[in-house]
Short mmCIF file of C-alpha atoms in Angstrom, two decimals:
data_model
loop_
_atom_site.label_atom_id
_atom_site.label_comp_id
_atom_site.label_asym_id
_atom_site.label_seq_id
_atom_site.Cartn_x
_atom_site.Cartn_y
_atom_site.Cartn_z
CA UNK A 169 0.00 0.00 0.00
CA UNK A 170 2.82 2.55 1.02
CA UNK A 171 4.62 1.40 -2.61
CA UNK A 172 1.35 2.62 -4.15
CA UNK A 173 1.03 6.13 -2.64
CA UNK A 174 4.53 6.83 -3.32
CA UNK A 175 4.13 5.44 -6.86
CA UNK A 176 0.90 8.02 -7.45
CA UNK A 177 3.46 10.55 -5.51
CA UNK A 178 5.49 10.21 -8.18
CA UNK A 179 3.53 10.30 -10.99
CA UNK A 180 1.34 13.34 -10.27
CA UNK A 181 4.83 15.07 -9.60
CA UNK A 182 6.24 13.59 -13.25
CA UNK A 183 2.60 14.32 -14.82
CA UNK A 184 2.56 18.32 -15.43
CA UNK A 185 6.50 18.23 -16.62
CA UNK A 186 5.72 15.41 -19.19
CA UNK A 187 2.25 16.92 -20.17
CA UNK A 188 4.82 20.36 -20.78
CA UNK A 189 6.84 18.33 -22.95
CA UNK A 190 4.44 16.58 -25.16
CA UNK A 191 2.95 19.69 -25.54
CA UNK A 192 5.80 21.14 -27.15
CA UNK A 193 6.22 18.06 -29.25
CA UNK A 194 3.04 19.05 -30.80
CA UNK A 195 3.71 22.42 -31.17
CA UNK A 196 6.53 21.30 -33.34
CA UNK A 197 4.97 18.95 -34.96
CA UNK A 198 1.94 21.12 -35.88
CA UNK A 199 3.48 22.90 -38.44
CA UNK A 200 2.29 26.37 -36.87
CA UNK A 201 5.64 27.43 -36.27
CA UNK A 202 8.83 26.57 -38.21
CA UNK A 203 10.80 23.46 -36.95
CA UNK A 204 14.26 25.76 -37.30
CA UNK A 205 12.64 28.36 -34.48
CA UNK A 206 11.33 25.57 -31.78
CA UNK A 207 14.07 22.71 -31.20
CA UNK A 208 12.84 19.77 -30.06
CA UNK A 209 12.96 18.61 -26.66
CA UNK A 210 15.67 15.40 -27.53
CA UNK A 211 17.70 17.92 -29.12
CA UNK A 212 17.33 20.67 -26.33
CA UNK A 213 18.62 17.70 -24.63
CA UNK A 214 21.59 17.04 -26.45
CA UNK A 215 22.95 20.05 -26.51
CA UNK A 216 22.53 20.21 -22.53
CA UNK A 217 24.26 17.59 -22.16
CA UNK A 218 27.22 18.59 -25.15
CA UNK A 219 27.31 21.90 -22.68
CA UNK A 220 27.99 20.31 -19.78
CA UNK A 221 31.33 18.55 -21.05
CA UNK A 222 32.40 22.26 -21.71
CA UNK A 223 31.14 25.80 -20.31
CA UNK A 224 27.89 24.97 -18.32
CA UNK A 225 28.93 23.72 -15.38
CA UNK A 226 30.72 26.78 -14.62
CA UNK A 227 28.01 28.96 -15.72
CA UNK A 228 25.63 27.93 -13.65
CA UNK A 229 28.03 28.03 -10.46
CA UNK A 230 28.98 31.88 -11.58
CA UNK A 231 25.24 32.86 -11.68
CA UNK A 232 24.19 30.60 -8.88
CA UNK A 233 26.93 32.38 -6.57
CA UNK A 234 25.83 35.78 -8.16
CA UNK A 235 22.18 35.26 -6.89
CA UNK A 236 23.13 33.82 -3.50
CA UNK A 237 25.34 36.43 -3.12
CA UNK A 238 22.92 39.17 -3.89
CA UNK A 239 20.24 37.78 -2.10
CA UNK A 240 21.86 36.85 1.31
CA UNK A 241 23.28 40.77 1.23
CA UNK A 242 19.85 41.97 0.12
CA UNK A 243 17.51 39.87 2.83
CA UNK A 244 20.03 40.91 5.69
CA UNK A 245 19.57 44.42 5.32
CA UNK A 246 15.64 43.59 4.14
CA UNK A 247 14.83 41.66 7.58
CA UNK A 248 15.63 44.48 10.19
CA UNK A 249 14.32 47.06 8.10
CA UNK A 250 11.35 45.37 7.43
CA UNK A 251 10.83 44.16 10.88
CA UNK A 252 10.98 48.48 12.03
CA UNK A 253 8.32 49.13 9.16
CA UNK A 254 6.28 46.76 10.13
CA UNK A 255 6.83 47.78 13.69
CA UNK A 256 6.28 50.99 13.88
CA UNK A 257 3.16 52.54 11.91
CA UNK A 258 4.61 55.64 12.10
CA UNK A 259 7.93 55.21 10.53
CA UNK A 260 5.82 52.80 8.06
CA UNK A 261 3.71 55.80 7.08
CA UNK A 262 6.70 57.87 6.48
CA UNK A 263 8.69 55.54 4.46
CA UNK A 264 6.41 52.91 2.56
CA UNK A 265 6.15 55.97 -0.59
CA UNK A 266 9.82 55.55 -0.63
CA UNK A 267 9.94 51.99 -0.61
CA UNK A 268 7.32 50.97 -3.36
CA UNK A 269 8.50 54.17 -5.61
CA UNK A 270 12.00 52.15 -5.87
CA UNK A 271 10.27 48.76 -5.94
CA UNK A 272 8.07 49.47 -8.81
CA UNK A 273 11.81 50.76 -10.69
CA UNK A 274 13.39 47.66 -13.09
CA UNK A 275 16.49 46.46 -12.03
CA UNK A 276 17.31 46.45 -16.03
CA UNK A 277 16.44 50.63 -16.23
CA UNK A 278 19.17 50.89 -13.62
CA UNK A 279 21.81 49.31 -15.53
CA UNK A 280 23.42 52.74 -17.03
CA UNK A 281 23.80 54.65 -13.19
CA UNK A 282 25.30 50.82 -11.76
CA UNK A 283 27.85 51.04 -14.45
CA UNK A 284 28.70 54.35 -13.56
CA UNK A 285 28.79 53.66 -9.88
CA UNK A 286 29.75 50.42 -9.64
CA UNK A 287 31.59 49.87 -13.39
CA UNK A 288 31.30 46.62 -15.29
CA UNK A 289 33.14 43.80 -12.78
CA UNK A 290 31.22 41.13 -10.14
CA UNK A 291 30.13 44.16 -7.89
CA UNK A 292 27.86 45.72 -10.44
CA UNK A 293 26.00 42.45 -10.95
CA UNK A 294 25.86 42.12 -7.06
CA UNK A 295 24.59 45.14 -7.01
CA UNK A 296 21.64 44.65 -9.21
CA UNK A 297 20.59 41.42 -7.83
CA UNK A 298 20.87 43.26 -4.31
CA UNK A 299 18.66 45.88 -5.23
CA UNK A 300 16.04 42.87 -6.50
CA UNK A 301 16.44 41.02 -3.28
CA UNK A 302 16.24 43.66 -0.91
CA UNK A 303 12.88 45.72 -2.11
CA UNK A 304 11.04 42.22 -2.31
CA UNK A 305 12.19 41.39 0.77
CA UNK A 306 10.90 44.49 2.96
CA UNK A 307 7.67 43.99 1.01
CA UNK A 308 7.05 40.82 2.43
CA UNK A 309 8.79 41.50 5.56
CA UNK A 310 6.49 44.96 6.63
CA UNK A 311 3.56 43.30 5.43
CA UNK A 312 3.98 39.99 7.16
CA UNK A 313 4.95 41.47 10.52
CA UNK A 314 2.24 43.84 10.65
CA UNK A 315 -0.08 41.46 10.31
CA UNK A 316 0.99 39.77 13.89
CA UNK A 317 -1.84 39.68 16.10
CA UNK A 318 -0.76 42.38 19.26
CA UNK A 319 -2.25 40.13 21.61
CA UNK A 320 0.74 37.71 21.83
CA UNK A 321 2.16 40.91 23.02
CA UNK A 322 0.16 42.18 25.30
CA UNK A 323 -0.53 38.39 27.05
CA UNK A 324 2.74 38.38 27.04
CA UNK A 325 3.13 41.56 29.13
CA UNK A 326 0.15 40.46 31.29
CA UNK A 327 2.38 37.10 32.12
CA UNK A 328 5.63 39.51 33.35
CA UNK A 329 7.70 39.07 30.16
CA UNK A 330 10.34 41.80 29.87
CA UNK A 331 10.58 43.86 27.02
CA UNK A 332 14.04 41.84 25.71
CA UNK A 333 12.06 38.23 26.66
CA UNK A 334 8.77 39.54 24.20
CA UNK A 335 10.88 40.27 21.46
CA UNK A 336 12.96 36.67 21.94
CA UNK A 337 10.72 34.19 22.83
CA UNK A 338 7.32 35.89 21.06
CA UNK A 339 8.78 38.32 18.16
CA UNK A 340 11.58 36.65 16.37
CA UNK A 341 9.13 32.87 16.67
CA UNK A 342 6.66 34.72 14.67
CA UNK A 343 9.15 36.41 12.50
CA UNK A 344 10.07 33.24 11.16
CA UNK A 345 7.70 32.61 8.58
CA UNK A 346 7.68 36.23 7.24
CA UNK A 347 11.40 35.50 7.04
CA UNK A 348 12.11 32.54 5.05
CA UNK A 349 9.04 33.25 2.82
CA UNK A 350 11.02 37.05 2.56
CA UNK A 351 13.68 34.29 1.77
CA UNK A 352 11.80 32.87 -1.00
CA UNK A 353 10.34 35.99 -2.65
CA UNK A 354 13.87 37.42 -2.87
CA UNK A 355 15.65 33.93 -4.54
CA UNK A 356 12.71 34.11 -7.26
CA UNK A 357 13.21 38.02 -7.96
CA UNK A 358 16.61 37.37 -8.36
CA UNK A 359 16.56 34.20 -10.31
CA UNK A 360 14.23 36.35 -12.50
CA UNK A 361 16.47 39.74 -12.67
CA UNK A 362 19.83 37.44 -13.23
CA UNK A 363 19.96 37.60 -17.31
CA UNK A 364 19.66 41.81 -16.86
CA UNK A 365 22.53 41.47 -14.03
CA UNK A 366 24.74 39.71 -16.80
CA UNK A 367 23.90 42.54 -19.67
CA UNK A 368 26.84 44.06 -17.83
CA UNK A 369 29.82 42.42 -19.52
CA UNK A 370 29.41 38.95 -18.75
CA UNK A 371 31.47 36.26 -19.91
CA UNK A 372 30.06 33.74 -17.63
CA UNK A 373 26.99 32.70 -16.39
CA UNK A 374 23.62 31.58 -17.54
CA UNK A 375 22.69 35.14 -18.98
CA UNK A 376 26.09 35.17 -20.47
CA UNK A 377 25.40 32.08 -22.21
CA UNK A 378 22.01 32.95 -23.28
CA UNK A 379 23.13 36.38 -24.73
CA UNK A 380 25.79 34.76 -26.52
CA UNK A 381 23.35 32.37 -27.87
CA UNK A 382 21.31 34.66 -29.08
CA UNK A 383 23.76 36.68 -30.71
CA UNK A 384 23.86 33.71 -33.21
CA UNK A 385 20.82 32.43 -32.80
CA UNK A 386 21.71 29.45 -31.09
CA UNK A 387 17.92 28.45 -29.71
CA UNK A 388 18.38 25.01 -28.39
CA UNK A 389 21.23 27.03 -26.40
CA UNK A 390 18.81 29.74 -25.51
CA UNK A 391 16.15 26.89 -23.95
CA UNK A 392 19.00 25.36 -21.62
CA UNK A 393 19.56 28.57 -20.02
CA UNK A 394 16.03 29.21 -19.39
CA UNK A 395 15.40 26.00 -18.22
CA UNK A 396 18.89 25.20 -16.01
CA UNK A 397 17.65 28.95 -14.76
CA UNK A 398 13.96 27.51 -13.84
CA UNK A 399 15.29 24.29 -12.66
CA UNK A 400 18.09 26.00 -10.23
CA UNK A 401 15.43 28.28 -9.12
CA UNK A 402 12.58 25.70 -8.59
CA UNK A 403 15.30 22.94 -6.43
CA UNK A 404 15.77 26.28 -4.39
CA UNK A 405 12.61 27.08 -3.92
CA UNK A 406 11.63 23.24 -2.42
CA UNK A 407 14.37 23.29 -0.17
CA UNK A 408 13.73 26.61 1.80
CA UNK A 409 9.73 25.21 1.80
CA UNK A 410 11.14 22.16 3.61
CA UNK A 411 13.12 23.74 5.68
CA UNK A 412 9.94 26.36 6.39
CA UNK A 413 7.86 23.42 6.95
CA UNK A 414 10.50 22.30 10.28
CA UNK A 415 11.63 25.72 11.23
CA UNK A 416 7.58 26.47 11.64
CA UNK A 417 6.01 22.99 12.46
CA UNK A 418 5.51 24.07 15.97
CA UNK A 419 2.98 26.83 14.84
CA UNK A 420 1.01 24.00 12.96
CA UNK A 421 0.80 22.13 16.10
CA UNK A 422 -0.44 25.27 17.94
CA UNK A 423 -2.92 25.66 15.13
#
């Protein structure tokens, strides 16, 4: 019986991804777009693994350390400040205008001033995929913490809790989950602002290899950057929602 539920595990995991694929069989197949501009999925295939005898490998650990990079800098400012915004109404009042006037900005307008600042080396593709992380991350940081019930607090004050034991044994618990999913928010803006970060004179990294790709119209090359990008981004993605799902099991249990 346990064989059988992981078996139908499996396959409703496996069904979407093949459903993808024959799909774009038949879009290739269909003859409503030209063979030469959709390479098939074998092929696609192929070249991945051609790729990873040569350049890929180290492309994808160049833009995977670009994006943890940018995101670790940009969710350790993000937390704090998004913990005071969400904090304080007052500050929040004052300063949310601010925040969502450079949120709503593309990373990719800014490219021109972070050249200028920052010229055309590692730190100015840091510095992009900082600015990504960090905005998303005080969104979902302010919002989620503002949204704590104040009666932990005040029970908490009722029971003789100092000011430092509130904000360590009731705060930071409920902080958690507006962390890691502040966590999660970031990695996918970043994953998704990486090929603009690598406009700025790349030679390696998946946006490096896509643009080069493109230059000469290299599709099957094109598809396995955007899907080692998805993949990298998606394996991330299911490992901080496991490690959400222990880090915050005890607030199930409460529930």
């Amino acid at each position: 019986m346990r064989n059988r539920s992981v078996v139908q595990r499996v396959a409703l995991i496996a069904a979407p991804w093949l459903l993808i694929v024959l799909a774009w069989y038949a879009v290739r197949a269909s003859g409503l777009v030209s063979p030469a501009l959709v390479p098939s999925p074998h092929e696609v295939l192929a070249k991945f693994l051609e790729l990873m005898q040569t350049r890929l490998p180290h492309d994808i650990l160049m833009s995977t350390q670009r994006v943890l990079v940018g995101v670790v800098l940009g969710i350790v400012l993000a937390v704090p400040v998004g913990f005071v915004l969400g904090w304080y109404q007052s500050i929040r009042s004052f300063v949310d205008p601010v925040i969502n006037f450079f949120r709503a900005l593309p990373p990719i307008a800014l490219i021109p001033l972070v050249i200028v600042y920052f010229g055309i080396g590692e730190s100015a593709k840091i510095a992009i995929l900082f600015y990504a992380s960090f905005f998303a991350g005080v969104i979902v940081m302010y919002e989620g913490i503002a949204q704590i019930n104040p009666i932990f607090v005040r029970v908490s004050r009722t029971l003789g809790a100092s000011d430092g034991e509130i904000f360590r044994k009731v705060i930071v618990p409920l902080t958690i989950p507006h962390m890691l999913t502040a966590l999660r928010v970031a990695l996918g803006v970043a994953w998704a602002t990486l090929v603009a970060s690598e406009l700025i004179a790349a030679q390696q990294g998946l946006g490096a290899l896509i643009q080069d790709a493109s230059s000469f119209f290299q599709l099957d090359i094109i598809y396995v950057g955007i899907i080692c990008i998805g993949v990298i981004a998606l394996i991330m993605d299911l490992i901080l929602r496991a490690l959400a799902r222990r880090l915050v099991a005890w607030q199930e249990r409460i529930a």
